Short mmCIF file of C-alpha atoms in Angstrom, two decimals:
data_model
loop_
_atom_site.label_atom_id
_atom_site.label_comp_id
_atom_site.label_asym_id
_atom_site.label_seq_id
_atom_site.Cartn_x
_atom_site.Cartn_y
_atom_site.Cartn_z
CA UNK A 17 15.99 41.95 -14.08
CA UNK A 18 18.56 38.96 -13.63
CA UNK A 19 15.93 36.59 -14.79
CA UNK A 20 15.74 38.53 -18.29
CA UNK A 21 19.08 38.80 -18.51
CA UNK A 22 19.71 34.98 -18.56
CA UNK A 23 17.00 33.83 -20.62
CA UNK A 24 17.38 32.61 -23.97
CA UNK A 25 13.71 31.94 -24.53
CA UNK A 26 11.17 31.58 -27.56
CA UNK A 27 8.93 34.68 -25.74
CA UNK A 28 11.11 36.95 -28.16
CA UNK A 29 14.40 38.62 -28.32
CA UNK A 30 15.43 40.11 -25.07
CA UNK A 31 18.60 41.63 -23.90
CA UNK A 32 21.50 39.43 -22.76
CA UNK A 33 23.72 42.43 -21.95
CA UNK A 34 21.66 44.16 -19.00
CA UNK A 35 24.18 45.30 -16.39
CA UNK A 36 22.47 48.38 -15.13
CA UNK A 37 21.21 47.57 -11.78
CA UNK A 38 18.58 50.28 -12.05
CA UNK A 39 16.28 48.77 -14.47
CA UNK A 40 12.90 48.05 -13.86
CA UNK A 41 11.82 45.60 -16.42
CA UNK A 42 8.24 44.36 -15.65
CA UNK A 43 9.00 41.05 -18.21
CA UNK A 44 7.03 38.16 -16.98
CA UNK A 45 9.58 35.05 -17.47
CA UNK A 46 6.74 32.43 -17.21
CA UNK A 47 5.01 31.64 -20.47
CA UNK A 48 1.90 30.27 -19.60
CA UNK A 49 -1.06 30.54 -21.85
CA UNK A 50 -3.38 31.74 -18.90
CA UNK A 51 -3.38 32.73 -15.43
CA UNK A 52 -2.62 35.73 -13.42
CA UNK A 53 0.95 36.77 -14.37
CA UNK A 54 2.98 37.15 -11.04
CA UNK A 55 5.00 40.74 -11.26
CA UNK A 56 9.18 40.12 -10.68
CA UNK A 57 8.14 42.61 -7.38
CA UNK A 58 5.59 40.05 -6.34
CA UNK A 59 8.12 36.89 -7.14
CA UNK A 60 10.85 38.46 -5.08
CA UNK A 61 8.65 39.53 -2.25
CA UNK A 62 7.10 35.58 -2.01
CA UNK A 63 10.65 34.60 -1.71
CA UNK A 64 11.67 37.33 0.81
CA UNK A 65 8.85 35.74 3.05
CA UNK A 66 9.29 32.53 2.55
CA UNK A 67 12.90 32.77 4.19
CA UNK A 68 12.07 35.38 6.77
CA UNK A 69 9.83 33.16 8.28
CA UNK A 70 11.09 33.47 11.78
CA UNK A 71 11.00 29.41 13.07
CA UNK A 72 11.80 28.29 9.11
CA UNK A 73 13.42 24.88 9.93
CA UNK A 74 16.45 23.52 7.89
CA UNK A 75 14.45 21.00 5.79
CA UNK A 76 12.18 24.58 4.66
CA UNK A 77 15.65 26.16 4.21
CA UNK A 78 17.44 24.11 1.57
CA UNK A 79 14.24 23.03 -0.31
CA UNK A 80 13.40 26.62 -0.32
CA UNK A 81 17.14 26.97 -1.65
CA UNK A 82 17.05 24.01 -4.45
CA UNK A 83 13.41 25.39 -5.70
CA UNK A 84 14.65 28.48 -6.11
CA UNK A 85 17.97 27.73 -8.14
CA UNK A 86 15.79 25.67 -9.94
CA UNK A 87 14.35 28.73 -11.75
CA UNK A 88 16.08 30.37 -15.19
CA UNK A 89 17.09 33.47 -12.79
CA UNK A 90 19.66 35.04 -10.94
CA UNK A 91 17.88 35.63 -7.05
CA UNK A 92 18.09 39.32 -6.49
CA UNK A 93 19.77 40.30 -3.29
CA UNK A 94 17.25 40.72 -1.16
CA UNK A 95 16.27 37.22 -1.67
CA UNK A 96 20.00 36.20 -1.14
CA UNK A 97 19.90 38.27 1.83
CA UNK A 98 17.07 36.58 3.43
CA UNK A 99 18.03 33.38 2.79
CA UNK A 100 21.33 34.00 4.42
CA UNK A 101 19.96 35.23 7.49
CA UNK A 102 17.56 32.37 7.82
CA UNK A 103 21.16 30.15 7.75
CA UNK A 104 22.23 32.48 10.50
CA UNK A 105 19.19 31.43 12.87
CA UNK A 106 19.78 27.91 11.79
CA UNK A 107 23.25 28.34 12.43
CA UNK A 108 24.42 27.15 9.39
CA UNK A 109 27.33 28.48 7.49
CA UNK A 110 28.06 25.78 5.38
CA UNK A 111 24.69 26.46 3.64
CA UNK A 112 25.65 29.99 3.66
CA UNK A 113 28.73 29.59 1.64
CA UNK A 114 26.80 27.28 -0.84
CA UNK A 115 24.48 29.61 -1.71
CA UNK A 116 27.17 32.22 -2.03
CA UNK A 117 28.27 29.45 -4.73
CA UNK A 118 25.14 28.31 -6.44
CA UNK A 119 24.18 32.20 -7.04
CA UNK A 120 27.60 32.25 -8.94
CA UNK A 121 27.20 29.47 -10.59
CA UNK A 122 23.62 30.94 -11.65
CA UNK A 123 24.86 33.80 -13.70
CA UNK A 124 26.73 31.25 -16.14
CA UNK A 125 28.88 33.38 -18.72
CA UNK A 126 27.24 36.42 -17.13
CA UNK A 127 30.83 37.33 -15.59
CA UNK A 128 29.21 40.98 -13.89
CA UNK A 129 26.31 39.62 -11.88
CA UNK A 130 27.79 38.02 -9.12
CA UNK A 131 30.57 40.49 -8.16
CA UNK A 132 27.43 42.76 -7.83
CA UNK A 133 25.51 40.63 -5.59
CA UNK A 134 28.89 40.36 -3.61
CA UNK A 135 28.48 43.89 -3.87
CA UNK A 136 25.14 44.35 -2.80
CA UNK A 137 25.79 41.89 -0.03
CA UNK A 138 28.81 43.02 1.54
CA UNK A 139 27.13 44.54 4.53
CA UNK A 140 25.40 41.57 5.48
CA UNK A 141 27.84 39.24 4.42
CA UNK A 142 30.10 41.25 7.40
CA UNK A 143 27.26 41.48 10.01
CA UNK A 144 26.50 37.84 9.71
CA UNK A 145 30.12 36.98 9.83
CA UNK A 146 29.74 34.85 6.67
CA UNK A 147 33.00 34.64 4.06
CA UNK A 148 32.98 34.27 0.67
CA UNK A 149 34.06 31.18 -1.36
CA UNK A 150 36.71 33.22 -3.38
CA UNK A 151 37.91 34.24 0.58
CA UNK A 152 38.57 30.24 2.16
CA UNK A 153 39.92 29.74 -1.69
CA UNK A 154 37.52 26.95 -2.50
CA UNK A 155 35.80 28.44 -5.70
CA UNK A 156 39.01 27.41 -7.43
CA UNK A 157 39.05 23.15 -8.16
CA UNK B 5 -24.44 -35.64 10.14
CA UNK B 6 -24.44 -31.65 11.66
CA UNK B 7 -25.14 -29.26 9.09
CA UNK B 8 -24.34 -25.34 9.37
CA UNK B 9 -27.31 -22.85 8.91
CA UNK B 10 -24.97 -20.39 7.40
CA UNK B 11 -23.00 -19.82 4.26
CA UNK B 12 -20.05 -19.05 6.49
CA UNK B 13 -16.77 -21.35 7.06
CA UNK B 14 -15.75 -21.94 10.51
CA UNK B 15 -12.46 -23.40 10.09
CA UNK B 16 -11.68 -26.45 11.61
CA UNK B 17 -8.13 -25.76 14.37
CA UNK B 18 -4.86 -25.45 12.76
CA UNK B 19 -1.42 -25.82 13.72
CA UNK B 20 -0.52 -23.17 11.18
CA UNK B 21 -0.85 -19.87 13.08
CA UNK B 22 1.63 -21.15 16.09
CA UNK B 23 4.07 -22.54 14.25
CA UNK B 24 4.11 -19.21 11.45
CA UNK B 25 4.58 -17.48 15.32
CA UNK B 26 7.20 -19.71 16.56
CA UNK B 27 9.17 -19.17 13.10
CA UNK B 28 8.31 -15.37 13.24
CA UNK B 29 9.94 -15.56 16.71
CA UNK B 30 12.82 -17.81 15.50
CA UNK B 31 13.56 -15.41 12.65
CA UNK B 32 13.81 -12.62 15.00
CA UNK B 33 16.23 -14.13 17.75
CA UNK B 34 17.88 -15.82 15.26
CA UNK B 35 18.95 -12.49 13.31
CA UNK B 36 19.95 -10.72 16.69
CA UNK B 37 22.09 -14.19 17.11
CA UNK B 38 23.53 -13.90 14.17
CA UNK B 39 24.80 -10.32 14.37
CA UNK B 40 26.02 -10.76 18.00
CA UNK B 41 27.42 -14.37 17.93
CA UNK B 42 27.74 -14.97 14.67
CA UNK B 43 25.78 -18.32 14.42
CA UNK B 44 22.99 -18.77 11.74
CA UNK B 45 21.20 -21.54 13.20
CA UNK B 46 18.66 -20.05 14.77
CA UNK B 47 17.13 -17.91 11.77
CA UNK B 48 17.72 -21.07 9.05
CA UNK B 49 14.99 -22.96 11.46
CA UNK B 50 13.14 -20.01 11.35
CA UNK B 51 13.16 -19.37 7.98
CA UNK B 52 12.75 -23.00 7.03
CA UNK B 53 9.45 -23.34 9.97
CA UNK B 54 8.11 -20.23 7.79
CA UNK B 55 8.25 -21.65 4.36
CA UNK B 56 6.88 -25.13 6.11
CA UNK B 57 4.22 -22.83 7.71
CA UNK B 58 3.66 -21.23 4.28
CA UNK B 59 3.09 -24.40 2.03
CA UNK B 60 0.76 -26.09 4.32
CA UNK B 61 -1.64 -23.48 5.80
CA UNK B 62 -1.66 -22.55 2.23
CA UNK B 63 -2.38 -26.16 1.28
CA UNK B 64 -5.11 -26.19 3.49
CA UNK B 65 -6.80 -23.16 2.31
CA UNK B 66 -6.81 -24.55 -1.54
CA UNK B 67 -8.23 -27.81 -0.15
CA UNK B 68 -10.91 -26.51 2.27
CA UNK B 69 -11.57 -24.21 -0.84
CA UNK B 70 -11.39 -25.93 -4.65
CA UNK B 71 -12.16 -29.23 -2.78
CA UNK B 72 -14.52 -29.09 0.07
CA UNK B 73 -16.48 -26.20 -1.48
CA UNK B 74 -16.22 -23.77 1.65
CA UNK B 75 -15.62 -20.87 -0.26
CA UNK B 76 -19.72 -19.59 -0.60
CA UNK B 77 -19.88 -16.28 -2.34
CA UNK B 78 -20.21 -14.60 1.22
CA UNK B 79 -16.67 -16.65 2.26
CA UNK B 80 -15.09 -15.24 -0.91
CA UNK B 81 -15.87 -11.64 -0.78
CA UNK B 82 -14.33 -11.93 3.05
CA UNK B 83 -10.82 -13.38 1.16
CA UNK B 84 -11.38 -10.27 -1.82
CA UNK B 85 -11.60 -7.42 1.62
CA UNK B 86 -8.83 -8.96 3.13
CA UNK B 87 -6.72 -9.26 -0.46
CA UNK B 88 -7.44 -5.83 -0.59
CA UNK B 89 -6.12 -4.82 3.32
CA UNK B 90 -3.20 -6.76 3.16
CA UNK B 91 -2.30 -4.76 -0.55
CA UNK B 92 -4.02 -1.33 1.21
CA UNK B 93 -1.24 -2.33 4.10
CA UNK B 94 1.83 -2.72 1.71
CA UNK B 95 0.87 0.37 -0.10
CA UNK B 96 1.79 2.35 3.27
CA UNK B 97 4.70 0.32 3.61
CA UNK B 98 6.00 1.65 0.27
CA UNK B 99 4.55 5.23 0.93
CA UNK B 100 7.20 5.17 3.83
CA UNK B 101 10.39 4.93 1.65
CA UNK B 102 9.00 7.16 -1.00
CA UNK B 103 8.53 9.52 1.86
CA UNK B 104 12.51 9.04 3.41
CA UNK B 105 13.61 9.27 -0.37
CA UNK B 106 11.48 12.74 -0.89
CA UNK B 107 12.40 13.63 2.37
CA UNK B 108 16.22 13.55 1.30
CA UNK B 109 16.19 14.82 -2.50
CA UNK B 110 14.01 17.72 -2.55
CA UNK B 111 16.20 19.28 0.66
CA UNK B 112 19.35 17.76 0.15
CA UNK B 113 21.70 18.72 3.00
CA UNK B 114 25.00 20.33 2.74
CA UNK B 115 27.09 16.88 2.92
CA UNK B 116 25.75 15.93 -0.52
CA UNK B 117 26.84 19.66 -1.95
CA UNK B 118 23.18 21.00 -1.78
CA UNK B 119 21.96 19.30 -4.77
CA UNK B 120 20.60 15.75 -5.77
CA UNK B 121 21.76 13.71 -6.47
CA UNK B 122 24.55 14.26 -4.57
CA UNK B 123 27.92 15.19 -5.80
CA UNK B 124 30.16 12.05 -6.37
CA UNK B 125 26.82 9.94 -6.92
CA UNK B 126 26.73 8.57 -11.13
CA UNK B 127 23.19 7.86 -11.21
CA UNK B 128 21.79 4.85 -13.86
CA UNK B 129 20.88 6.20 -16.86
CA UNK B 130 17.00 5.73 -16.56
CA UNK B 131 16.20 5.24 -20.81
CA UNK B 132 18.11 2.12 -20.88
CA UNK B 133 17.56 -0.99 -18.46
CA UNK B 134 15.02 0.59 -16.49
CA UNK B 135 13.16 1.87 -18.98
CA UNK B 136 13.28 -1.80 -20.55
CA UNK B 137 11.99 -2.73 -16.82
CA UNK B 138 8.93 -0.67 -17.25
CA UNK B 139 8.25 -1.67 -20.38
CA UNK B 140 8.61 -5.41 -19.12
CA UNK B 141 6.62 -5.20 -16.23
CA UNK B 142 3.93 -3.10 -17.81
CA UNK B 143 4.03 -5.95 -20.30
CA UNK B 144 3.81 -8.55 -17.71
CA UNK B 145 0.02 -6.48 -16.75
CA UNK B 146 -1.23 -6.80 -20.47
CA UNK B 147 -0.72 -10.91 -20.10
CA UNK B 148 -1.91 -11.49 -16.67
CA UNK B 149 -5.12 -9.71 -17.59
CA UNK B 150 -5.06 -11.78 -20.93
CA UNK B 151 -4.69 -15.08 -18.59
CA UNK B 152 -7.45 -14.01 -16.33
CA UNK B 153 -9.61 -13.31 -19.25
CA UNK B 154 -9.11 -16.86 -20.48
CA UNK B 155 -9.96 -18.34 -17.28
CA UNK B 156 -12.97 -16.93 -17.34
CA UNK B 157 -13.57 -17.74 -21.08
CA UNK B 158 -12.67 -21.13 -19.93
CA UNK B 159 -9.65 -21.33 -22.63
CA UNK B 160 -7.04 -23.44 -20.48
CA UNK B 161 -4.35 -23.56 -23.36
CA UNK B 162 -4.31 -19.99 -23.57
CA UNK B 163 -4.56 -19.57 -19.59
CA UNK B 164 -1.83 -21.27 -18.95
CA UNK B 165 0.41 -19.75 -21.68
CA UNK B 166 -0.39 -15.92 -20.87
CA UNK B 167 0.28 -17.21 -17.39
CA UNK B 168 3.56 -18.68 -18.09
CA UNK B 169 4.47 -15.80 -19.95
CA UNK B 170 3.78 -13.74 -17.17
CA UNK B 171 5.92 -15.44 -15.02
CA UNK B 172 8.56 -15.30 -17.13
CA UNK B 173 8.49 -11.57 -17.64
CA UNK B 174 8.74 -11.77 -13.85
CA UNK B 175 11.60 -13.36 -14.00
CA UNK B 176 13.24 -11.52 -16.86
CA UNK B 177 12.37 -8.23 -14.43
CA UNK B 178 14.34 -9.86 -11.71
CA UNK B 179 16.81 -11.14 -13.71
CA UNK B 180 17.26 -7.69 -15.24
CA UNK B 181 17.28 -5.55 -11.92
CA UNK B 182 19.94 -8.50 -10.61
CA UNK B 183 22.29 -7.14 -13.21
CA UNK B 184 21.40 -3.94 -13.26
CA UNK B 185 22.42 -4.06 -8.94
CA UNK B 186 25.40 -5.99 -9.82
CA UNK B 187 26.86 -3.18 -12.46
CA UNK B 188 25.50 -0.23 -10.45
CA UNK B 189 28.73 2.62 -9.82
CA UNK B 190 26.88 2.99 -6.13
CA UNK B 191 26.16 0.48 -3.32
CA UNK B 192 23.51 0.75 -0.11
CA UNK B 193 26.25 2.10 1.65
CA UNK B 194 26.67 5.09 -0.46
CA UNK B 195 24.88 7.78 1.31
CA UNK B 196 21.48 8.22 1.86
CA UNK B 197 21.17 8.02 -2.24
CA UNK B 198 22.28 4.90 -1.79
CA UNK B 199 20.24 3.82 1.36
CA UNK B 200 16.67 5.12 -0.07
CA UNK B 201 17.96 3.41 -4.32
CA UNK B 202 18.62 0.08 -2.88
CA UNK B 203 15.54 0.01 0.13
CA UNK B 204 13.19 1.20 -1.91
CA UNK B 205 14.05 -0.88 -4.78
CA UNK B 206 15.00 -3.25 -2.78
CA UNK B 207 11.71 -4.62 -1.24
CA UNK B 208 9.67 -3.70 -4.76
CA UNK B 209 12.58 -6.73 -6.13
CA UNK B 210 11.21 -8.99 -3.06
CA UNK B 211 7.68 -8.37 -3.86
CA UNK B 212 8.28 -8.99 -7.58
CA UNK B 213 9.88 -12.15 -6.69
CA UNK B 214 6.77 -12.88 -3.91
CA UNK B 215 3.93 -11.74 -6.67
CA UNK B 216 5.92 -13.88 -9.23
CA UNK B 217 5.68 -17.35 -6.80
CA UNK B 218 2.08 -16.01 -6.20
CA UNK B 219 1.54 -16.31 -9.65
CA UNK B 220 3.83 -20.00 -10.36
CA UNK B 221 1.39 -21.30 -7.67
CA UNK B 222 -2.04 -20.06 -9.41
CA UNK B 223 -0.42 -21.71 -12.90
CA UNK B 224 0.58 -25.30 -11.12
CA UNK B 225 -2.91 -24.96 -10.25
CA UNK B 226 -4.70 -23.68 -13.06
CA UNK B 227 -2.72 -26.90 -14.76
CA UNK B 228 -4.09 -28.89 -12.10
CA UNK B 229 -8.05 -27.89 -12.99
CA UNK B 230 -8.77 -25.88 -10.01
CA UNK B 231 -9.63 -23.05 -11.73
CA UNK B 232 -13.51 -22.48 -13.30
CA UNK B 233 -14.35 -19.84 -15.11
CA UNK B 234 -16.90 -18.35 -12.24
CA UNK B 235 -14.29 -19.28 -9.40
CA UNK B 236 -11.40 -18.46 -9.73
CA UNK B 237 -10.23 -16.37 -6.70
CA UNK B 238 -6.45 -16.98 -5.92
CA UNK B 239 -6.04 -16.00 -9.29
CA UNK B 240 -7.42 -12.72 -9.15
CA UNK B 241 -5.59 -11.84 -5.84
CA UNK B 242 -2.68 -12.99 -7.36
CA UNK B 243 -3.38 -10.53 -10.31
CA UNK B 244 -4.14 -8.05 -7.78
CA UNK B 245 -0.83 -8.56 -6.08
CA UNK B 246 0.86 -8.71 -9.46
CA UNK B 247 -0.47 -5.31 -10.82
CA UNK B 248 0.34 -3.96 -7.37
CA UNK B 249 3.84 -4.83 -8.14
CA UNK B 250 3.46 -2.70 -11.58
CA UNK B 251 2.42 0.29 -10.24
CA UNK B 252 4.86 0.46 -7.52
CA UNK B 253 7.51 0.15 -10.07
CA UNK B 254 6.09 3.11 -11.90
CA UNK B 255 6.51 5.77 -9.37
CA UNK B 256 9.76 4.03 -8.41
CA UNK B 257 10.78 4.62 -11.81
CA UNK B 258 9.44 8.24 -12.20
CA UNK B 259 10.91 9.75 -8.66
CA UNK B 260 13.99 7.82 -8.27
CA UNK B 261 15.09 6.75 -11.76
CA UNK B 262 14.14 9.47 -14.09
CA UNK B 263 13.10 12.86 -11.51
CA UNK B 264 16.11 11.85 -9.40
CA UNK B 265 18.52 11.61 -11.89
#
C-alpha cells in the first residue's frame, strides 16, 4: 500500500492520497516486461524472513536495512518490526533509532505515514525498550 | 664446446635473487626502524639494493634473451605462464580491497549514519576528472595494441610513436590522479571511505606508474632493435601488464567512483 502511495511512476496514474490503512491494493510496483510478478504479501513476507532469521549477523542487518530503503516504498510495519527485533538480538539501538529515522525520511511529503507506523509500532517500540528520534530530540537539526 | 640436447635454458648462477632478498629484508627492518627510531637509513639501502637488483637481473634476462638467443619457443611460453601468474596473482591482490570496500558500503555501520557514503564524506564528482581518466586510460589500450601491431608489421616509426604515446597517456593518468589526490575534500584518514578511496586507488596509481616504466623500458628497447616482428615478448607482457592496469581502473571507477557516489 505505502509503495503505491509514493510512486510517481509512468505504470499510470495512481493515488498519492491513500491514508486508509485497510486497503488491499494488489499493484505490482516493479515494471518489468516479464517474469513472475512478486505479490506486496509475498514482498513483505521475504522481508519478514530475512530479518527474523534467528543468528542474522550485523553485516546481514544493515545491508538488509540499506537494500530495503533502497526501494520506492514505505516498509510496512511488520517489516519495521522485524527488523527492530533483529537490532534487539544484536543489541543494537543505535541501528534501531536509524531506522526509526530512515522510515520517516521514506514517506517524503507524505506527512501521515510515519505517525502511523509509530502507531503501529508502539507496542514493540515499548517491549524492546527502543525510543523514538522525536523522544531524545534529535529529529530536529 | 658442450652443447645442450634440449631447447630449455638452464641459467647460468646469479647474484640477483640474494641480493633482491637482502633488499627485501632491508626494506622490511628498515621500515620498522623508521617508525620506531626514526632513522631512514636502513630502508634507502634497501630500496636502492632493490632498484640495483631490478636493473641488472633484468639486464641479464634481455641479454641471455635478444642476444644469446636462449629464449626457444618452449623458453618463451614458460615467461608467457609465468606473465600470466604473476598478473593472475595481482588480480587477487586487487580482489582484496574491492572486497574491504564492498564489505564497508553495501552495510555501512551506524558511525557513518547508515548510508554510503557516509555522512560528512563530499565524494568526487565521477563525470569530470575521472571520467577523463577512463577515457585516457582506455585510450592508452587502443595505442598499445596499435604499437604491438606495428611490431609485428615490422613498422618501427610507427612502433615507437604509438608506444610513446602510450607512455605519455600514462603519465597524463598519473599526472591527472596526482591532482585529482591533491584537491580531494577527503584524506586516507577519513574513515574507512577514506581508507578503502585512497588503498584501493592507491596501489592501481603504483601499478600505473610500474606498467608505465614497463612500457619506457620495452620503447628504449624497441629503439634499440631488439624487437622482431615474430619475437617480441617483453612487449607483449608489458601490454599484458598495461591492459591489466585498464581494467582494474574500470571497476575502480564503476564501484567506487560512480556506484559509490
Amino acid at each position: 500500500m505505502f509503495r503505491a502511495a509514493v510512486r510517481l511512476s509512468f505504470s499510470g496514474v495512481r493515488s498519492l492520497t491513500r491514508t486508509q490503512p485497510g486497503c488491499q491494493a494488489l499493484l505490482a510496483s516493479r515494471c518489468y516486461s516479464h517474469g513472475k510478478q512478486e505479490t506486496e504479501e509475498e514482498f513483505d513476507a521475504r522481508w519478514v524472513t530475512y530479518f527474523n532469521k534467528s543468528d542474522i549477523d550485523a553485516w546481514e542487518l544493515r545491508k538488509g536495512m540499506n537494500t530495503l530503503i533502497g526501494y520506492d516504498l514505505v516498509p510496512e510495519p511488520k517489516i519495521v518490526e522485524a527488523a527492530l527485533r533483529a537490532c534487539r538480538r544484536l543489541n543494537d539501538l543505535a541501528s534501531a533509532i536509524r531506522i526509526l529515522e530512515a522510515v520517516k525520511d521514506k514517506a517524503g511529503p507524505h506527512k501521515d505515514i510515519y505517525p502511523y507506523l509509530l502507531q503501529e509500532l508502539k507496542p514493540t517500540l515499548e517491549e524492546l525498550g527502543i525510543p523514538t528520534p522525536e523522544e531524545l530530540g534529535i529529529d530536529k537539526v | 664446446m658442450a652443447h645442450q640436447a634440449h631447447a630449455y635454458h638452464m641459467v647460468d648462477p646469479s647474484p640477483w635473487p640474494l641480493t633482491g632478498a637482502v633488499a627485501a629484508l632491508l626494506m622490511t627492518s628498515g621500515l620498522a626502524t623508521w617508525f620506531h627510531q626514526h632513522s631512514t637509513t636502513l630502508m634507502t639501502l634497501g630500496t636502492i639494493l632493490l632498484l640495483l637488483t631490478m636493473y641488472q637481473w633484468w639486464r641479464d634476462i634481455v641479454r641471455e634473451g635478444t642476444f644469446q638467443g636462449h629464449h626457444t619457443p618452449p623458453v618463451q611460453k614458460g615467461l608467457r605462464y609465468g606473465m600470466i601468474l604473476f598478473i593472475t596473482s595481482e588480480v587477487f591482490f586487487f580482489l582484496g580491497f574491492f572486497w574491504a570496500f564492498y564489505h564497508a558500503s553495501l552495510a555501512p555501520t551506524p558511525e557513518l549514519g547508515g548510508c554510503w557514503p557516509p555522512t560528512g564524506i563530499t565524494t568526487l564528482d565521477p563525470f569530470e576528472v575521472p571520467l577523463l581518466n577512463t577515457a585516457v586510460l582506455l585510450a592508452s589500450g587502443v595505442t598499445v595494441t596499435w604499437a604491438h601491431h606495428s611490431i609485428m608489421e615490422g613498422q618501427r616509426k610507427e612502433a615507437i610513436q604509438s608506444l610513446t604515446l602510450t607512455i605519455l597517456l600514462g603519465f597524463y593518468f598519473t599526472f591527472l590522479q596526482g591532482m585529482e589526490y591533491y584537491e580531494a575534500p577527503f584524506t586516507i584518514a577519513d574513515g574507512v571511505y577514506g581508507a578503502t578511496f585512497f588503498v584501493a586507488t592507491g596501489f592501481h596509481g603504483l601499478h600505473v606508474i610500474i606498467g608505465s616504466s614497463f612500457l619506457a623500458v620495452c620503447l628504449l628497447r624497441q629503439i634499440n632493435h631488439h624487437f622482431t616482428s615474430q619475437h617480441h615478448f617483453g612487449f607483449e607482457a608489458a601490454a599484458w601488464y598495461w591492459h591489466f592496469v585498464d581494467v582494474v581502473w574500470l571497476f575502480l571507477y564503476v564501484s567506487i567512483y560512480w556506484w559509490g557516489s
